[in-house]
XYZ file of C-alpha atoms in Angstrom:
632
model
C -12.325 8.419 25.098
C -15.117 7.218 22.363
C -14.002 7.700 19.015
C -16.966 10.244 18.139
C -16.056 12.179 21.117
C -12.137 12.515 19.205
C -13.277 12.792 16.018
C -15.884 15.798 17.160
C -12.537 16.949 18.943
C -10.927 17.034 16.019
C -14.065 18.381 13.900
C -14.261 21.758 16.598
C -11.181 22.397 17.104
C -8.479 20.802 13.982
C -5.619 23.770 14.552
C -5.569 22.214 18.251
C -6.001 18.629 17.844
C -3.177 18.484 14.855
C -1.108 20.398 17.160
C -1.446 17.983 20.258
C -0.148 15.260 17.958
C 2.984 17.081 18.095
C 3.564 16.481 21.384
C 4.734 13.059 20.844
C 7.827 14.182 18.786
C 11.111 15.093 19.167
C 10.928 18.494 17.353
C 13.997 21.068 16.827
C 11.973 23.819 16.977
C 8.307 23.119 17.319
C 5.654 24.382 14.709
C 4.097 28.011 15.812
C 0.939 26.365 13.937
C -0.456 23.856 12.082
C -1.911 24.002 9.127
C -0.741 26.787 5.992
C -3.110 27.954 3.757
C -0.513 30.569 1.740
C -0.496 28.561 -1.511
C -4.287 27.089 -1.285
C -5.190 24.828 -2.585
C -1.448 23.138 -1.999
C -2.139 22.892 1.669
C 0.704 22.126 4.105
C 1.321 21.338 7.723
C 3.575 22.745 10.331
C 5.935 24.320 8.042
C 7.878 26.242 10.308
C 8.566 23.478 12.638
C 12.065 21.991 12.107
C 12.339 18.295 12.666
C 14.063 15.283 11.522
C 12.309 11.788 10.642
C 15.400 9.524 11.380
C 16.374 11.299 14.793
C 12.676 10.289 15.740
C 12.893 6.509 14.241
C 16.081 5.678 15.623
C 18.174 7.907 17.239
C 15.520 9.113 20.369
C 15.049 5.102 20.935
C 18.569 4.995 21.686
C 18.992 7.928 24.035
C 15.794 6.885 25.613
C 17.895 3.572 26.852
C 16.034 1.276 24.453
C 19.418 0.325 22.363
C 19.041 -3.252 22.705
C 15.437 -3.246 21.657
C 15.120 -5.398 18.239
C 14.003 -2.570 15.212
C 14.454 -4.912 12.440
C 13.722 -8.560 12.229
C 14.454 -9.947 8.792
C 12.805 -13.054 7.344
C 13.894 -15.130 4.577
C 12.895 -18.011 3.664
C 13.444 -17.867 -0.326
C 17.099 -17.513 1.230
C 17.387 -19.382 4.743
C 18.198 -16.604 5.780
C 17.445 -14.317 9.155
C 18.619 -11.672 11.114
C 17.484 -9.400 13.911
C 19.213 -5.701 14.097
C 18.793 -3.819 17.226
C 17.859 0.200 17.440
C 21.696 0.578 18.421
C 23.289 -1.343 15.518
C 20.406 0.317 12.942
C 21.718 3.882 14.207
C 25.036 2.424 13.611
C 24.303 1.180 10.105
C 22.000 3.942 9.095
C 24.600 6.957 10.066
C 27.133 5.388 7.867
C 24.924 4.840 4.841
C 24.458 8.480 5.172
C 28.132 9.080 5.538
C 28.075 7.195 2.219
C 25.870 9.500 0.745
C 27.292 12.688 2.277
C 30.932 11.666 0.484
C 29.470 10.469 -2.745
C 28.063 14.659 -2.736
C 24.418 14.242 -1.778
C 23.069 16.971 0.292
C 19.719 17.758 1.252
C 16.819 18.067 -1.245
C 19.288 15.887 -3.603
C 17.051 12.859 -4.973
C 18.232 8.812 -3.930
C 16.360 6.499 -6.100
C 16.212 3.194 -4.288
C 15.661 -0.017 -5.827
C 16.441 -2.926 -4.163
C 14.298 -5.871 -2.696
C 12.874 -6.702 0.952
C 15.891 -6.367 2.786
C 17.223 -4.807 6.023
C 19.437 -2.330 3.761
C 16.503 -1.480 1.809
C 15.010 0.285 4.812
C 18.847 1.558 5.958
C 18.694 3.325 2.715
C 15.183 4.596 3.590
C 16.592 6.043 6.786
C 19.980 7.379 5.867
C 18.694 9.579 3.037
C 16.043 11.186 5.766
C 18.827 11.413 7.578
C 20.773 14.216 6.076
C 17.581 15.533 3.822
C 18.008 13.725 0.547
C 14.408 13.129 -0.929
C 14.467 9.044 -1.531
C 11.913 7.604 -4.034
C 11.988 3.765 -3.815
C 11.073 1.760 -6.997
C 9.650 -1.886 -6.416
C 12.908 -3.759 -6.850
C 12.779 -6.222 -10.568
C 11.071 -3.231 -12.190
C 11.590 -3.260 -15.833
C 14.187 -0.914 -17.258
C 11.950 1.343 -19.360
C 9.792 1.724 -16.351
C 12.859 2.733 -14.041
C 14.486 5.104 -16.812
C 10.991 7.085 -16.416
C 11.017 7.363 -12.618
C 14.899 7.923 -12.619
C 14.161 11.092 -15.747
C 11.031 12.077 -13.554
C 13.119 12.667 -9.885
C 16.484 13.472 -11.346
C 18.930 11.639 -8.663
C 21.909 12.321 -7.701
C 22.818 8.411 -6.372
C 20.842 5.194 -6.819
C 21.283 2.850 -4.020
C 20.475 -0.873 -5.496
C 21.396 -4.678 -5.061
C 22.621 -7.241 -7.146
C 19.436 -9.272 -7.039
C 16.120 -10.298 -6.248
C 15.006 -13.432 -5.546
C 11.566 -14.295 -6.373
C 10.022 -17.974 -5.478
C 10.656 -19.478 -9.399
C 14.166 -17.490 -9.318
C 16.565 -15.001 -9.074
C 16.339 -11.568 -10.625
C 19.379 -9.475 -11.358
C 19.248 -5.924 -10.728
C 22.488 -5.151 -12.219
C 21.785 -5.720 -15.695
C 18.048 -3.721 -14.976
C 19.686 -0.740 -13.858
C 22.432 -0.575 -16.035
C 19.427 -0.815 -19.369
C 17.693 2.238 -17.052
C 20.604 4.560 -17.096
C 21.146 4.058 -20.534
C 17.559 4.728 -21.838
C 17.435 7.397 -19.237
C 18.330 10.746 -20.444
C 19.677 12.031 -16.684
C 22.333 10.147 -15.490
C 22.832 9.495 -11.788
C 26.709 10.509 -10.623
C 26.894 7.535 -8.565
C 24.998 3.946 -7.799
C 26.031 1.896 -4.484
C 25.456 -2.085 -4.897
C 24.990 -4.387 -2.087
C 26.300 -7.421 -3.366
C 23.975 -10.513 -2.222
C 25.907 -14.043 -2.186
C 23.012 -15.197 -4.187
C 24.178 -13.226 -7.282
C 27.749 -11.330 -7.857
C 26.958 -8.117 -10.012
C 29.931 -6.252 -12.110
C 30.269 -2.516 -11.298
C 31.480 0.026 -14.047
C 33.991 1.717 -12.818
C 33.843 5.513 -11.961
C 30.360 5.165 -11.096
C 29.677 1.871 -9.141
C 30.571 1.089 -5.867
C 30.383 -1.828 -3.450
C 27.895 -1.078 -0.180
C 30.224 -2.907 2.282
C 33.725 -1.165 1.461
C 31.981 2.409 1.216
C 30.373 1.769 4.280
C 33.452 -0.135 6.501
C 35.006 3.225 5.802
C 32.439 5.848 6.240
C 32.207 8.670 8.638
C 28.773 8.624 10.424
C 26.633 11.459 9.507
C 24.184 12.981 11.924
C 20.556 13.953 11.588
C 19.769 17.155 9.576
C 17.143 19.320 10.692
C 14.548 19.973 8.487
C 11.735 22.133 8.537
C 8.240 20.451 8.322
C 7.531 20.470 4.706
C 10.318 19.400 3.332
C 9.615 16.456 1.348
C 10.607 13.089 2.747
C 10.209 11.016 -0.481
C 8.268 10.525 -4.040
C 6.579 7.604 -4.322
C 5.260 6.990 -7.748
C 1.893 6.139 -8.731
C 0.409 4.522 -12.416
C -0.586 7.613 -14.252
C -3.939 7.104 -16.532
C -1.544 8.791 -19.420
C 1.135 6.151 -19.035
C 2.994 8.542 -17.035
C 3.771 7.727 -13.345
C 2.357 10.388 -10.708
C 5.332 11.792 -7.863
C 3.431 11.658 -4.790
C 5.336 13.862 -2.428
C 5.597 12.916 1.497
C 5.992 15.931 3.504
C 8.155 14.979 6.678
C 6.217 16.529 9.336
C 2.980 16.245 8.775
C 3.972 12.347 8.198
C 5.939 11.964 11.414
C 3.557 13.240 13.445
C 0.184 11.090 12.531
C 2.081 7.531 11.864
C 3.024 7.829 15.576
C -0.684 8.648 16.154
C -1.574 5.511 14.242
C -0.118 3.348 15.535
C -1.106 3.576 19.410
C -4.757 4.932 18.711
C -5.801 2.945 15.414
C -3.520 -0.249 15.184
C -4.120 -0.412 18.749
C -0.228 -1.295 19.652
C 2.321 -0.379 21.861
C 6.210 0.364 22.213
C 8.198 -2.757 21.971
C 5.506 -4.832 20.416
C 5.922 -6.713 17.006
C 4.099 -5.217 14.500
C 3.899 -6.754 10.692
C 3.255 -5.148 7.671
C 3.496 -8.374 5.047
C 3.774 -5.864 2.199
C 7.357 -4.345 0.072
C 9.127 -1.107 0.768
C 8.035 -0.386 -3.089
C 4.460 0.392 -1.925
C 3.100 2.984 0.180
C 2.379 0.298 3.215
C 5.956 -0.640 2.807
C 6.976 2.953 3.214
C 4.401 4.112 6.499
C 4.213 0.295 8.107
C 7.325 -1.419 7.156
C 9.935 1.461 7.757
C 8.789 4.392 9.376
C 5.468 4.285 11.764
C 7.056 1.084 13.425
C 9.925 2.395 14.176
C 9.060 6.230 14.997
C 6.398 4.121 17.701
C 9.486 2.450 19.249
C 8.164 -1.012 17.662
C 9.938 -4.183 16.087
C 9.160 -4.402 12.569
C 9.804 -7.230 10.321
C 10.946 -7.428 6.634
C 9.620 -10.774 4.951
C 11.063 -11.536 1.808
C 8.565 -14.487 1.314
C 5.270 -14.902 0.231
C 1.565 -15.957 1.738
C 1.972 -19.021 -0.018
C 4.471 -21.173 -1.839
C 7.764 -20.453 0.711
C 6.990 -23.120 1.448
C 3.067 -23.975 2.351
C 0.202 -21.891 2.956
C 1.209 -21.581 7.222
C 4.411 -19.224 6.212
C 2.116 -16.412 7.865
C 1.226 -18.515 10.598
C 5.453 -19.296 11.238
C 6.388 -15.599 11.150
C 3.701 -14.731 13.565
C 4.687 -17.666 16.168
C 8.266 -17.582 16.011
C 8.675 -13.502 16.356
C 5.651 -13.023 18.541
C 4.199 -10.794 16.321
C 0.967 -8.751 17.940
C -0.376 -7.067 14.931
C -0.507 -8.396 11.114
C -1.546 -5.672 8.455
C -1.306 -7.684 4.985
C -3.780 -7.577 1.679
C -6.708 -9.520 1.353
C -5.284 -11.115 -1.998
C -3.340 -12.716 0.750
C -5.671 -14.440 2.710
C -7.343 -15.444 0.047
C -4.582 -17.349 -1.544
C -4.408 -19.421 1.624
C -7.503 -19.637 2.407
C -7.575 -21.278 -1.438
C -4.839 -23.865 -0.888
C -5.677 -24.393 2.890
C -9.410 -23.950 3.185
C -9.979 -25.584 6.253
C -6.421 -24.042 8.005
C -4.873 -26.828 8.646
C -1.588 -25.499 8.332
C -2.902 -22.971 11.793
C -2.259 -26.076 14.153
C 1.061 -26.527 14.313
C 1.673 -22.853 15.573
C 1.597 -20.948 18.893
C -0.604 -18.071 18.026
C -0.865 -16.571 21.175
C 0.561 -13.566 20.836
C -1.360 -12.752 17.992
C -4.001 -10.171 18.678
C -5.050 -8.173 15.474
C -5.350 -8.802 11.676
C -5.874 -5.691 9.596
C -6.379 -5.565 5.323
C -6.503 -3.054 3.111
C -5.164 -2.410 -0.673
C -8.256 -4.521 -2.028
C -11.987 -4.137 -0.949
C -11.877 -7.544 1.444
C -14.949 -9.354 0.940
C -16.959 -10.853 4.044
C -16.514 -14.321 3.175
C -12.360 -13.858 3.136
C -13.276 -11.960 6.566
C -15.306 -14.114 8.248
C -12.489 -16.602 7.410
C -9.810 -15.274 9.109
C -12.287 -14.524 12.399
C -13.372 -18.413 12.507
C -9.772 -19.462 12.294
C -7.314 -16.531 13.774
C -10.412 -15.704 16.898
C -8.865 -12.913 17.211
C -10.567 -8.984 15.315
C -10.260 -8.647 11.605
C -10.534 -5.476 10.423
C -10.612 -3.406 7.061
C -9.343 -0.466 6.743
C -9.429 2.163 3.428
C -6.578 4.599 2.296
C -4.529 5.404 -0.444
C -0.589 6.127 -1.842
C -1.811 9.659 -1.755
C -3.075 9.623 1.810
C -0.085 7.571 3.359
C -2.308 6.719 6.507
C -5.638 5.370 7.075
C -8.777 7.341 5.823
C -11.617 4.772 7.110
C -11.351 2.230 9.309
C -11.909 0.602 12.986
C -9.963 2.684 15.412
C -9.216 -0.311 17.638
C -7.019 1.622 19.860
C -9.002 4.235 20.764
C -12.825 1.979 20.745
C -13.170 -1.183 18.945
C -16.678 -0.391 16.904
C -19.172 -2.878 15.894
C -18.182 -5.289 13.433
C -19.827 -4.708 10.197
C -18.593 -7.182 7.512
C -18.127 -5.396 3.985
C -17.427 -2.093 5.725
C -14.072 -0.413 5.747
C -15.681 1.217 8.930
C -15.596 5.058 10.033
C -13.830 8.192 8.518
C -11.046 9.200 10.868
C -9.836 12.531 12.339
C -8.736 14.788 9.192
C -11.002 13.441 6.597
C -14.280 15.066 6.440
C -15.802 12.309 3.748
C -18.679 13.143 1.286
C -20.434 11.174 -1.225
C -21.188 12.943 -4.476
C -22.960 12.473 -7.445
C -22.040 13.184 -11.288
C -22.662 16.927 -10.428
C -21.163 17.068 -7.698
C -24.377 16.722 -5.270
C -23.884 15.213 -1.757
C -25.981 12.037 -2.094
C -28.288 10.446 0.516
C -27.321 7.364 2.771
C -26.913 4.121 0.973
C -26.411 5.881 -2.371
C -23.334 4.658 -4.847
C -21.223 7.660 -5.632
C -18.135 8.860 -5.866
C -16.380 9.074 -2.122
C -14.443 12.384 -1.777
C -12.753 14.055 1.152
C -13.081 18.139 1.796
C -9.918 19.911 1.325
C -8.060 20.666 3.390
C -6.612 17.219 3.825
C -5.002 16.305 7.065
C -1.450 15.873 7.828
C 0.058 13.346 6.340
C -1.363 13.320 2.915
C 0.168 14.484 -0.107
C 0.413 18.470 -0.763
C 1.439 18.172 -4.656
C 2.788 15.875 -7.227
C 6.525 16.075 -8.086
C 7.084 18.825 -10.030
C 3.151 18.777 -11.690
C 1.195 20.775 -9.167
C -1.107 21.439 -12.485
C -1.503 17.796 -12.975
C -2.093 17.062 -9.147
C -5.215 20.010 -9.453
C -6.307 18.245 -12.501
C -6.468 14.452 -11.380
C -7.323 15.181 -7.767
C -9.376 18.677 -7.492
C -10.924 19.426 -10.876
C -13.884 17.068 -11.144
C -15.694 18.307 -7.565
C -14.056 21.885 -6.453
C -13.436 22.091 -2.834
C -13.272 18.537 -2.632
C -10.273 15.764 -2.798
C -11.608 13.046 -5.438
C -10.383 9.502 -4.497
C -11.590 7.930 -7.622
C -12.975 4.808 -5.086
C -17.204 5.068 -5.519
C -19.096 3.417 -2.807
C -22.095 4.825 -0.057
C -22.053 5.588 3.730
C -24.528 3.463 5.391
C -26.849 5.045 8.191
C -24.328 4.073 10.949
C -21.748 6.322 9.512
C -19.853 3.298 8.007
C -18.149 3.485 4.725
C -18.662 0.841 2.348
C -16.136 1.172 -0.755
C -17.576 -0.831 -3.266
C -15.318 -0.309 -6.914
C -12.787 2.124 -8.170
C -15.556 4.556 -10.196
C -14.030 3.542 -13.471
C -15.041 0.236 -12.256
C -18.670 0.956 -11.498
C -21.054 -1.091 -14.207
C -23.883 0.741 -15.774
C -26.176 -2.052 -16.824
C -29.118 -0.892 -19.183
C -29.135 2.345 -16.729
C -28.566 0.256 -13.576
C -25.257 1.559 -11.369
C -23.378 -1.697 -9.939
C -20.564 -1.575 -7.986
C -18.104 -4.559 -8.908
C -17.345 -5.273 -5.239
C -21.301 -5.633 -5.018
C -21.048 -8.294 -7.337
C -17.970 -10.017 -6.301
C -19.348 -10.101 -2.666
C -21.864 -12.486 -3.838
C -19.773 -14.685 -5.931
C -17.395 -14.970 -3.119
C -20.565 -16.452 -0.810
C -20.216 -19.350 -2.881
C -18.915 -22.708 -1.409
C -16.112 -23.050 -3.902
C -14.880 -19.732 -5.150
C -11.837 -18.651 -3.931
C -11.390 -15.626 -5.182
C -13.028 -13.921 -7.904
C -13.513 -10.281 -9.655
C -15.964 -9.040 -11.816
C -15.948 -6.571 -15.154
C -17.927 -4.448 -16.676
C -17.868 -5.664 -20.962
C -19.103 -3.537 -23.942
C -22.701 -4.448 -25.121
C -24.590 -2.741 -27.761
C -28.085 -3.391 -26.318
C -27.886 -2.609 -22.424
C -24.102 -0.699 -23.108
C -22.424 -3.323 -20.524
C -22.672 -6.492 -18.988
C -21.079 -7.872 -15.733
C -18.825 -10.939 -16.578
C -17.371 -12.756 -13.584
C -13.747 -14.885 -13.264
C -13.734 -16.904 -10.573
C -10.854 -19.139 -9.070
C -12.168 -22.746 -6.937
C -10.858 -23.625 -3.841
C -8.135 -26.711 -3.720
C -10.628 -29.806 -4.251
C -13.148 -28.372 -5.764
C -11.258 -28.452 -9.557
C -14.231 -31.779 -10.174
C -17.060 -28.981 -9.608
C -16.200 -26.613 -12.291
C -18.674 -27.218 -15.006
C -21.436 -26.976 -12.156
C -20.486 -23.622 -10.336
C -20.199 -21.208 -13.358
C -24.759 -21.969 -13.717
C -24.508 -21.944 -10.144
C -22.501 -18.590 -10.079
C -24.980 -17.176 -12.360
C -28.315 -18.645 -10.316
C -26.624 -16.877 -7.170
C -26.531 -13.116 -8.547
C -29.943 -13.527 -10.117
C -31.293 -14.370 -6.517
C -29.253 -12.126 -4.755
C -28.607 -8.984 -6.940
C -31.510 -9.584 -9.159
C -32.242 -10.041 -12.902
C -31.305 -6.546 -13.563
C -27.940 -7.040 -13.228
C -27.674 -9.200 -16.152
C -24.965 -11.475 -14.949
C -24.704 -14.396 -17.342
C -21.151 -14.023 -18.349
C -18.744 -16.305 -16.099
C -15.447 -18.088 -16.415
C -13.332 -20.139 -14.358
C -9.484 -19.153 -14.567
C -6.589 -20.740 -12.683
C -5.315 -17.606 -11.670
C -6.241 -13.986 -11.844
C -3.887 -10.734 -13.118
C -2.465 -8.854 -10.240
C -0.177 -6.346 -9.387
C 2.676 -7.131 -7.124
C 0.719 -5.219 -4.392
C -2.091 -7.854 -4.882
C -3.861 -5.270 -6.866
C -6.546 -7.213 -9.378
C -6.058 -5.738 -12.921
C -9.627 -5.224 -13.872
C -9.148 -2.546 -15.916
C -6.369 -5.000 -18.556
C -9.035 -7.720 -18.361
C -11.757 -4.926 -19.851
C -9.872 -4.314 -22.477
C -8.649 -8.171 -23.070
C -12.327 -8.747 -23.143
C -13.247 -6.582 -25.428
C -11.136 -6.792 -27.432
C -9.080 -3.391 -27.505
C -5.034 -3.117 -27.145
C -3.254 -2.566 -24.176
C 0.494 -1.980 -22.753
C 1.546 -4.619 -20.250
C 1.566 -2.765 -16.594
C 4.780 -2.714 -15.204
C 4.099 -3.770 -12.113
C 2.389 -7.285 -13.178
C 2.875 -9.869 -10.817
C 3.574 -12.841 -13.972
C 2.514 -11.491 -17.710
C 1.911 -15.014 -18.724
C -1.653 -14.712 -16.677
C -2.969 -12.389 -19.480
C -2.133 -14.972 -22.043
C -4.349 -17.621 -19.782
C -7.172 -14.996 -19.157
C -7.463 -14.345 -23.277
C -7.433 -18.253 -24.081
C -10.361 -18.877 -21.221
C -12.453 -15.895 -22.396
C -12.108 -16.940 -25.984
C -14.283 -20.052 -24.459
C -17.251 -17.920 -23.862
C -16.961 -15.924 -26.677
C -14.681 -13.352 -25.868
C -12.302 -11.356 -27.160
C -15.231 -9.843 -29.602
C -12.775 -9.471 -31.711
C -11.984 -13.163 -31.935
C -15.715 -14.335 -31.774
């Protein structure tokens, strides 16, 4: 079947085709219908279906005969360390975390907060709280203690499930002390923590609240699945807030079980059994559908990296992982390629690997430029695709449906809307603009399964960030333009969007070309105050390895590129070369903390900075071209 022909299937008919998804899950009682309209416009899917997430991600495998199967492969190298856990043993290990749970008095709807880093008990914990119903909201393990306190006085848990450390290629990071900061600023208290103590780092429990993972769980009772109807919530993952106040996405179970199995077969284009990688953290939203659940509801092997592109050891750490486990399917950042790409240009590092079994590379999280692309296709040979979605989605909104029919390749694209997401590009009013034209991309409600129904607890707030600006309409604050193909193109997060003496350009636009140049790595581009044309592009751009002699010559270079490419409207004549630029652990760019850096205004440092000492570098290399304003 084409992919038009099932996305006009879907577009006719979308109580049937949400419904035939269903099919391909163990339900307790299956949903009389799909979608629920009683408390518009908080939409919700098969809520009187009653289900259970783990049942379908661990238990069915079993029963099926599939017990020996490898679920978890865990990958170490910061700690020498690996380990493969079959669906029998994870059913094993998973029903007696719950039994944890269940004793310490969690029940379902209860909230587990779980912070902990990429290990195989972070995703245990994942499982045994959908296990018996508990709502689990994982925080990014290292996350500062006034960020936690917020996110533990935001879900109100009953138990926090933790570890005694991180580790982190320049060191170890104890969790202990964290947490114990986090309770104390927080003004809810959690009844219990359980600690997995790692032999890296031995952390001291307080008594009467603390206990060790391994004695609670050598004498556990195994709890079985709860069933659950379909909109329960699964888990809060939270978001950066604009206010300084994280946003509760809630999961709903259902709707969430039932298209991450569709995924993975019709858009990831993989089947039972296969290895499928998602090189991300369980503190993201990828971690959460592509680490731990879709994987593993698909009757896949997933693997849990605690490692980086680069650094633990070389730049072919990607290229191990994928030879030794066999690994079919990568899904990663494209922050990621680009750092090897940076300190391996040519790929050396690809040649001492059988690759294979490798057969897809997918992106998403940043807008992957065509030169990082066409990168990975000269040296991988195999499809690289981008693909567009969000924490609030939890599943793919555009991409290249592989699985179903592998479209034509169209660099810079994340590709085609899928089934569910009825995409329109508005203007300022809230006008549906012609093809080619930069506005701002929304979806029209209802959203499909899957997505988020409400923010925890702030269903005002949720209308307000997500509704309010174009009614009828969900507004994905990513502006961009649908070509005449159909294609998406998502060019800059719309507060990113640089309006030049009356001249819209899109930052990815801009960065695009910059990245077309010989020696740039990586690069991003911001919009600055000016008090003539109101603001001017200024790029930062990062050279390959080797190319540190050619710096004085690329920044006129840089700047003689746009002008030919773009055009002298765009008023690029602002560029830098940095080291290194700000991201987010996700591989998120900060643009919006290099703005204000620039000119000149105050900001808080983002919790979830990668290393804070980049800002300080940024500000001293700016202040070479004149910036800060306030330091000129």
């Amino acid at each position: 079947m084409s992919y038009k022909k099932v996305y006009n299937t879907w577009k006719n008919d979308p109580e049937a085709f949400w419904l035939n998804l269903c099919e391909d899950i163990d339900w307790d009682r299956k949903p009389s219908k799909a979608l629920f309209t009683r408390k518009e416009p908080f939409y919700s899917w098969f809520d009187d279906g009653m289900v259970n997430t783990c049942w379908n991600a661990v238990d069915r495998h079993v029963n099926a005969g599939r017990g020996d199967q490898p679920a978890l492969i865990y990958d170490s190298p910061v700690t020498q360390s690996k380990s493969i856990t079959t669906y029998s043993e994870l059913q094993s290990k998973v029903s007696k975390v719950a039994g944890v749970l269940v004793n310490l008095g969690v029940k379902k709807g209860d909230r587990v907060i779980i912070y902990m880093p990429m290990i195989p008990e972070a995703v245990i914990a994942m499982l045994a709280c959908s296990r018996i119903g508990a709502i689990h909201s994982v925080v990014f393990g290292g996350f500062a203690a006034r960020e936690l306190a917020v996110r533990i006085d935001d879900a109100k848990p009953k138990c926090i499930l933790t570890a005694s450390c991180g580790i982190e290629p320049n060191g170890l990071v104890e969790y202990k002390p964290l947490l114990d900061e986090a309770i104390e600023l927080a003004n809810c208290k959690p009844q219990s923590c359980v600690l997995y103590q790692r032999e890296q780092c031995h952390a001291d429990l307080i008594e009467g609240r603390d206990y060790d993972w391994n004695e609670m769980t050598s004498s556990a009772t195994p709890s079985d699945c709860v069933s659950l109807p379909g909109d329960h919530p699964l888990y809060i993952l939270y978001t950066s807030g604009t206010t300084g106040q994280p946003k509760g996405v809630v999961r709903p179970s259902a709707g969430h079980l039932a298209v991450l199995h569709w995924t993975m077969k019709n858009f990831y284009g993989v089947e039972p059994g296969e290895v499928f990688w998602a090189a991300s953290d369980v503190g993201w939203v990828v971690g959460h559908s592509y680490i731990c659940y879709a994987p593993l509801i698909h009757g896949n092997t997933t693997v849990i990296y605690e490692g980086k592109p680069v650094g633990t050891p070389d730049a072919g750490a990607f290229w191990r992982v994928i030879s030794e486990y066999k690994v079919s399917t990568l899904f990663t950042a494209p922050t990621a390629f680009r750092a090897i790409k940076r300190l391996d240009p040519n790929a050396e590092l690809l040649a001492g690997y059988d690759m294979s079994c490798f057969k897809t590379l997918f992106l998403a999280g940043e807008r992957a430029d065509p030169d990082t692309l066409q990168w990975a296709e000269k040296h991988l040979r195999v499809p690289v695709i981008d693909h567009w979605w969000q924490t609030e989605t939890g599943w793919v909104i555009t991409g290249n449906p592989i699985g179903i029919e592998t479209l034509p390749v169209k660099h810079g694209s994340s590709y085609v809307p899928m089934p569910g997401y009825d995409i329109q590009i508005l203007d300022n009013e809230g006008h549906e603009l012609c093809r080619g034209e930069l506005g701002s991309i929304t979806v029209k409600l209802p959203l499909p399964p899957g997505n988020f129904p409400t923010l925890w607890n702030a269903d005002q707030r949720y209308i307000t960030s997500y509704l309010e600006e174009f009614p009828g309409y969900y507004n994905t604050g990513d502006a961009g333009y649908m070509d005449e193909n159909g294609y998406v193109h998502i060019m800059a997060r719309t507060d990113d969007v640089i309006n030049v003496a009356g001249h819209r350009l899109s930052t990815g636009g801009l960065e695009e070309v910059l990245a077309s140049h010989p020696d740039v790595a990586e690069c991003a581009v911001i919009g600055v105050a000016d008090e003539l044309k109101g603001q001017l592009p200024m790029g930062l751009v990062c050279l390959n390895s080797g190319s540190e002699g050619r710096t004085e010559k690329v920044v006129p270079e840089c700047i003689k590129l746009i002008r030919e490419k773009v055009g002298p409207f765009a008023a690029f004549k602002l560029a830098v070369v940095v080291d290194r630029l700000p991201k987010t652990r996700s591989g998120k760019i900060l643009r919006g903390i290099m703005v204000k850096i620039a000119n000149g205004e105050s900001y808080n440092m983002p919790a979830t900075i990668d290393d804070p000492v980049i800002l300080e570098e940024i500000t001293e290399k700016l202040a070479t071209i004149g910036y800060p304003k306030t330091i000129i």
